[in-house]
PDB file of C-alpha atoms in Angstrom:
ATOM      1  CA  PRO A   1      88.490  -9.180  28.837  1.00 84.00           C
ATOM      2  CA  GLU A   2      90.977 -10.124  26.180  1.00 95.00           C
ATOM      3  CA  LEU A   3      92.052 -13.789  26.144  1.00 98.00           C
ATOM      4  CA  VAL A   4      95.839 -14.209  25.962  1.00 98.00           C
ATOM      5  CA  LEU A   5      97.919 -17.360  25.554  1.00 98.00           C
ATOM      6  CA  ASP A   6     101.488 -17.314  26.894  1.00 97.00           C
ATOM      7  CA  LEU A   7     103.518 -19.985  25.080  1.00 96.00           C
ATOM      8  CA  ALA A   8     106.208 -21.495  27.316  1.00 94.00           C
ATOM      9  CA  CYS A   9     105.092 -19.368  30.247  1.00 96.00           C
ATOM     10  CA  GLY A  10     107.927 -20.542  32.465  1.00 94.00           C
ATOM     11  CA  THR A  11     107.528 -19.482  36.081  1.00 95.00           C
ATOM     12  CA  GLY A  12     104.942 -16.873  35.112  1.00 95.00           C
ATOM     13  CA  ILE A  13     106.758 -13.549  35.215  1.00 94.00           C
ATOM     14  CA  LEU A  14     105.217 -12.151  31.994  1.00 94.00           C
ATOM     15  CA  THR A  15     101.926 -13.923  32.680  1.00 96.00           C
ATOM     16  CA  ALA A  16     101.600 -12.062  35.985  1.00 97.00           C
ATOM     17  CA  ILE A  17     102.302  -8.685  34.394  1.00 96.00           C
ATOM     18  CA  LEU A  18      99.494  -9.148  31.876  1.00 96.00           C
ATOM     19  CA  ALA A  19      97.108 -10.649  34.434  1.00 97.00           C
ATOM     20  CA  GLU A  20      97.633  -7.564  36.618  1.00 97.00           C
ATOM     21  CA  ARG A  21      96.509  -5.472  33.642  1.00 96.00           C
ATOM     22  CA  GLY A  22      93.226  -7.372  33.498  1.00 95.00           C
ATOM     23  CA  TYR A  23      93.816  -9.900  30.718  1.00 97.00           C
ATOM     24  CA  ASP A  24      92.451 -13.446  31.030  1.00 97.00           C
ATOM     25  CA  MET A  25      95.632 -15.473  30.791  1.00 98.00           C
ATOM     26  CA  THR A  26      96.379 -19.042  29.801  1.00 98.00           C
ATOM     27  CA  GLY A  27      99.951 -20.210  30.155  1.00 97.00           C
ATOM     28  CA  ILE A  28     101.384 -23.446  28.814  1.00 98.00           C
ATOM     29  CA  ASP A  29     104.774 -24.962  29.516  1.00 97.00           C
ATOM     30  CA  LEU A  30     106.268 -28.381  28.845  1.00 95.00           C
ATOM     31  CA  SER A  31     108.048 -28.726  32.202  1.00 95.00           C
ATOM     32  CA  PRO A  32     106.063 -30.070  35.189  1.00 97.00           C
ATOM     33  CA  LYS A  33     108.621 -28.546  37.565  1.00 96.00           C
ATOM     34  CA  THR A  34     108.304 -25.129  35.918  1.00 95.00           C
ATOM     35  CA  ILE A  35     104.490 -25.235  35.910  1.00 97.00           C
ATOM     36  CA  ALA A  36     104.536 -26.184  39.614  1.00 97.00           C
ATOM     37  CA  ARG A  37     106.665 -23.110  40.303  1.00 97.00           C
ATOM     38  CA  ALA A  38     104.349 -20.957  38.169  1.00 97.00           C
ATOM     39  CA  ARG A  39     101.335 -22.222  40.156  1.00 97.00           C
ATOM     40  CA  GLU A  40     103.072 -21.084  43.351  1.00 97.00           C
ATOM     41  CA  ASN A  41     104.059 -17.713  41.896  1.00 96.00           C
ATOM     42  CA  LEU A  42     100.613 -17.027  40.419  1.00 96.00           C
ATOM     43  CA  ALA A  43      98.426 -18.458  43.190  1.00 95.00           C
ATOM     44  CA  GLY A  44      96.861 -15.062  43.960  1.00 94.00           C
ATOM     45  CA  PHE A  45      95.387 -14.610  40.478  1.00 97.00           C
ATOM     46  CA  SER A  46      91.905 -15.769  39.503  1.00 96.00           C
ATOM     47  CA  ASN A  47      92.377 -14.810  35.831  1.00 97.00           C
ATOM     48  CA  ILE A  48      95.213 -17.257  35.058  1.00 97.00           C
ATOM     49  CA  HIS A  49      94.843 -20.863  33.856  1.00 97.00           C
ATOM     50  CA  LEU A  50      98.028 -22.955  33.613  1.00 98.00           C
ATOM     51  CA  ILE A  51      98.567 -26.040  31.465  1.00 98.00           C
ATOM     52  CA  CYS A  52     101.443 -28.495  31.648  1.00 98.00           C
ATOM     53  CA  GLY A  53     101.788 -29.815  28.123  1.00 97.00           C
ATOM     54  CA  ASP A  54     103.297 -29.617  24.671  1.00 96.00           C
ATOM     55  CA  PHE A  55     102.009 -26.553  22.845  1.00 94.00           C
ATOM     56  CA  LEU A  56     102.165 -28.334  19.471  1.00 96.00           C
ATOM     57  CA  THR A  57      99.996 -31.289  20.531  1.00 96.00           C
ATOM     58  CA  HIS A  58      97.776 -29.883  23.287  1.00 97.00           C
ATOM     59  CA  PRO A  59      94.084 -29.885  22.229  1.00 96.00           C
ATOM     60  CA  PHE A  60      93.134 -26.313  23.124  1.00 97.00           C
ATOM     61  CA  ASP A  61      89.376 -25.824  23.410  1.00 94.00           C
ATOM     62  CA  THR A  62      89.385 -22.053  22.958  1.00 95.00           C
ATOM     63  CA  ARG A  63      90.745 -19.412  20.595  1.00 97.00           C
ATOM     64  CA  PHE A  64      92.666 -16.374  21.782  1.00 98.00           C
ATOM     65  CA  ASP A  65      92.774 -12.670  21.011  1.00 98.00           C
ATOM     66  CA  THR A  66      96.545 -12.713  21.464  1.00 98.00           C
ATOM     67  CA  VAL A  67      99.115 -15.498  21.443  1.00 98.00           C
ATOM     68  CA  TYR A  68     102.616 -14.529  22.415  1.00 96.00           C
ATOM     69  CA  SER A  69     105.943 -16.249  22.495  1.00 94.00           C
ATOM     70  CA  SER A  70     108.767 -14.644  24.412  1.00 93.00           C
ATOM     71  CA  LEU A  71     112.071 -16.181  23.292  1.00 89.00           C
ATOM     72  CA  THR A  72     110.398 -19.552  22.701  1.00 91.00           C
ATOM     73  CA  LEU A  73     110.572 -20.114  18.950  1.00 93.00           C
ATOM     74  CA  MET A  74     114.317 -20.846  19.174  1.00 91.00           C
ATOM     75  CA  HIS A  75     113.471 -24.134  20.918  1.00 89.00           C
ATOM     76  CA  PHE A  76     111.523 -25.414  17.883  1.00 92.00           C
ATOM     77  CA  GLU A  77     113.326 -26.844  14.882  1.00 92.00           C
ATOM     78  CA  ASP A  78     110.145 -26.871  12.763  1.00 95.00           C
ATOM     79  CA  LYS A  79     109.303 -23.151  12.669  1.00 94.00           C
ATOM     80  CA  SER A  80     106.429 -23.659  10.212  1.00 95.00           C
ATOM     81  CA  ALA A  81     104.659 -26.124  12.522  1.00 95.00           C
ATOM     82  CA  PHE A  82     105.012 -23.679  15.421  1.00 95.00           C
ATOM     83  CA  LEU A  83     103.603 -20.778  13.395  1.00 96.00           C
ATOM     84  CA  ARG A  84     100.727 -22.846  11.948  1.00 95.00           C
ATOM     85  CA  LYS A  85      99.699 -24.019  15.429  1.00 96.00           C
ATOM     86  CA  ALA A  86      99.951 -20.502  16.882  1.00 96.00           C
ATOM     87  CA  ALA A  87      97.871 -19.079  14.008  1.00 96.00           C
ATOM     88  CA  SER A  88      95.237 -21.809  14.453  1.00 96.00           C
ATOM     89  CA  LEU A  89      94.742 -20.679  18.062  1.00 97.00           C
ATOM     90  CA  LEU A  90      93.915 -17.094  17.117  1.00 97.00           C
ATOM     91  CA  ARG A  91      90.427 -15.688  16.765  1.00 97.00           C
ATOM     92  CA  PRO A  92      89.800 -13.782  13.515  1.00 96.00           C
ATOM     93  CA  GLY A  93      91.658 -10.487  13.851  1.00 96.00           C
ATOM     94  CA  GLY A  94      93.828 -11.921  16.639  1.00 97.00           C
ATOM     95  CA  ARG A  95      97.499 -11.085  17.129  1.00 97.00           C
ATOM     96  CA  LEU A  96     100.592 -13.239  17.337  1.00 97.00           C
ATOM     97  CA  VAL A  97     103.489 -11.536  19.128  1.00 97.00           C
ATOM     98  CA  LEU A  98     106.890 -13.158  18.699  1.00 96.00           C
ATOM     99  CA  SER A  99     110.131 -12.133  20.317  1.00 95.00           C
ATOM    100  CA  LEU A 100     113.173 -13.587  18.584  1.00 95.00           C
ATOM    101  CA  ASP A 101     116.448 -13.713  20.488  1.00 91.00           C
ATOM    102  CA  LYS A 102     119.228 -11.813  18.718  1.00 91.00           C
ATOM    103  CA  ASN A 103     121.756 -14.379  19.956  1.00 84.00           C
ATOM    104  CA  GLN A 104     122.516 -16.716  17.058  1.00 83.00           C
ATOM    105  CA  SER A 105     124.278 -19.411  19.078  1.00 80.00           C
ATOM    106  CA  GLU A 106     123.074 -22.954  18.386  1.00 81.00           C
ATOM    107  CA  THR A 107     123.367 -23.971  22.032  1.00 82.00           C
ATOM    108  CA  LEU A 108     122.044 -22.624  25.302  1.00 76.00           C
ATOM    109  CA  ASP A 109     124.252 -23.070  28.344  1.00 78.00           C
ATOM    110  CA  MET A 110     122.174 -24.592  31.170  1.00 74.00           C
ATOM    111  CA  GLY A 111     124.936 -24.787  33.766  1.00 78.00           C
ATOM    112  CA  THR A 112     125.845 -28.463  33.770  1.00 83.00           C
ATOM    113  CA  ARG A 113     124.567 -29.146  30.252  1.00 84.00           C
ATOM    114  CA  ARG A 114     124.108 -27.518  26.873  1.00 85.00           C
ATOM    115  CA  LEU A 115     120.720 -27.420  25.187  1.00 80.00           C
ATOM    116  CA  ARG A 116     120.455 -27.472  21.365  1.00 86.00           C
ATOM    117  CA  ILE A 117     118.450 -24.531  20.036  1.00 84.00           C
ATOM    118  CA  TYR A 118     117.485 -23.278  16.573  1.00 88.00           C
ATOM    119  CA  PRO A 119     118.132 -19.527  16.322  1.00 89.00           C
ATOM    120  CA  ASP A 120     115.836 -17.262  14.324  1.00 91.00           C
ATOM    121  CA  THR A 121     116.000 -13.998  12.448  1.00 93.00           C
ATOM    122  CA  PRO A 122     113.085 -11.932  11.198  1.00 95.00           C
ATOM    123  CA  GLU A 123     114.292 -12.579   7.640  1.00 95.00           C
ATOM    124  CA  ARG A 124     113.885 -16.344   8.158  1.00 94.00           C
ATOM    125  CA  ILE A 125     110.584 -16.152  10.045  1.00 96.00           C
ATOM    126  CA  ILE A 126     108.603 -13.546   8.073  1.00 96.00           C
ATOM    127  CA  PRO A 127     108.372 -15.714   4.902  1.00 95.00           C
ATOM    128  CA  LEU A 128     106.924 -18.545   7.060  1.00 94.00           C
ATOM    129  CA  LEU A 129     104.017 -16.510   8.463  1.00 94.00           C
ATOM    130  CA  GLY A 130     101.502 -17.956   5.983  1.00 89.00           C
ATOM    131  CA  ASP A 131      98.045 -16.456   6.650  1.00 86.00           C
ATOM    132  CA  LEU A 132      99.428 -14.091   9.271  1.00 94.00           C
ATOM    133  CA  HIS A 133     100.231 -10.538   8.226  1.00 95.00           C
ATOM    134  CA  LEU A 134     103.153  -8.678   9.765  1.00 95.00           C
ATOM    135  CA  THR A 135     101.757  -5.437  11.212  1.00 96.00           C
ATOM    136  CA  ASP A 136     104.670  -4.173  13.295  1.00 96.00           C
ATOM    137  CA  ARG A 137     108.321  -4.919  13.832  1.00 96.00           C
ATOM    138  CA  PHE A 138     110.793  -3.405  16.273  1.00 95.00           C
ATOM    139  CA  GLU A 139     113.905  -4.257  18.249  1.00 95.00           C
ATOM    140  CA  THR A 140     114.985  -4.254  21.855  1.00 95.00           C
ATOM    141  CA  GLU A 141     118.544  -4.653  23.040  1.00 94.00           C
ATOM    142  CA  PHE A 142     118.244  -8.466  23.035  1.00 93.00           C
ATOM    143  CA  ALA A 143     115.338  -9.344  20.733  1.00 95.00           C
ATOM    144  CA  HIS A 144     113.464  -8.683  17.515  1.00 96.00           C
ATOM    145  CA  ILE A 145     109.713  -8.270  18.116  1.00 96.00           C
ATOM    146  CA  LEU A 146     107.257  -9.247  15.374  1.00 97.00           C
ATOM    147  CA  ILE A 147     103.539  -8.505  15.684  1.00 97.00           C
ATOM    148  CA  CYS A 148     101.307 -10.335  13.232  1.00 97.00           C
ATOM    149  CA  LYS A 149      97.552 -10.277  12.678  1.00 97.00           C
ATOM    150  CA  LYS A 150      95.278 -13.067  11.514  1.00 94.00           C
TER     151      LYS A 150
END
């Protein structure tokens, strides 16, 4: 089965969808509380491995067929570092799938606090892809989707 890495997997909603389709999933998230919730939500799956850690510094011991980031890149100020790390985790011929939020606000309202974010556009991200080659690009109501191949 295809090995897939879910960057900032959150509580595991997208991870579960792909695991149900037979992919071997690895999810990573920075928040211990969020990973604990994901472990509860995904307890019935044998094809999901969850990691609590920082994607940029975690020493992954495998390479993936697909790495995807759903509305995650906006949390990283250094876009190049994010893209370099993601590309380094791909097997030759692997795919990076990025969804970029269309909202260009520089803050995210978290109820009682505001979180600083770093909005993206395809025009800003595509020149930073380095060794990755853009193979497809489309839009949804809320996001730009970029699919890149190593």
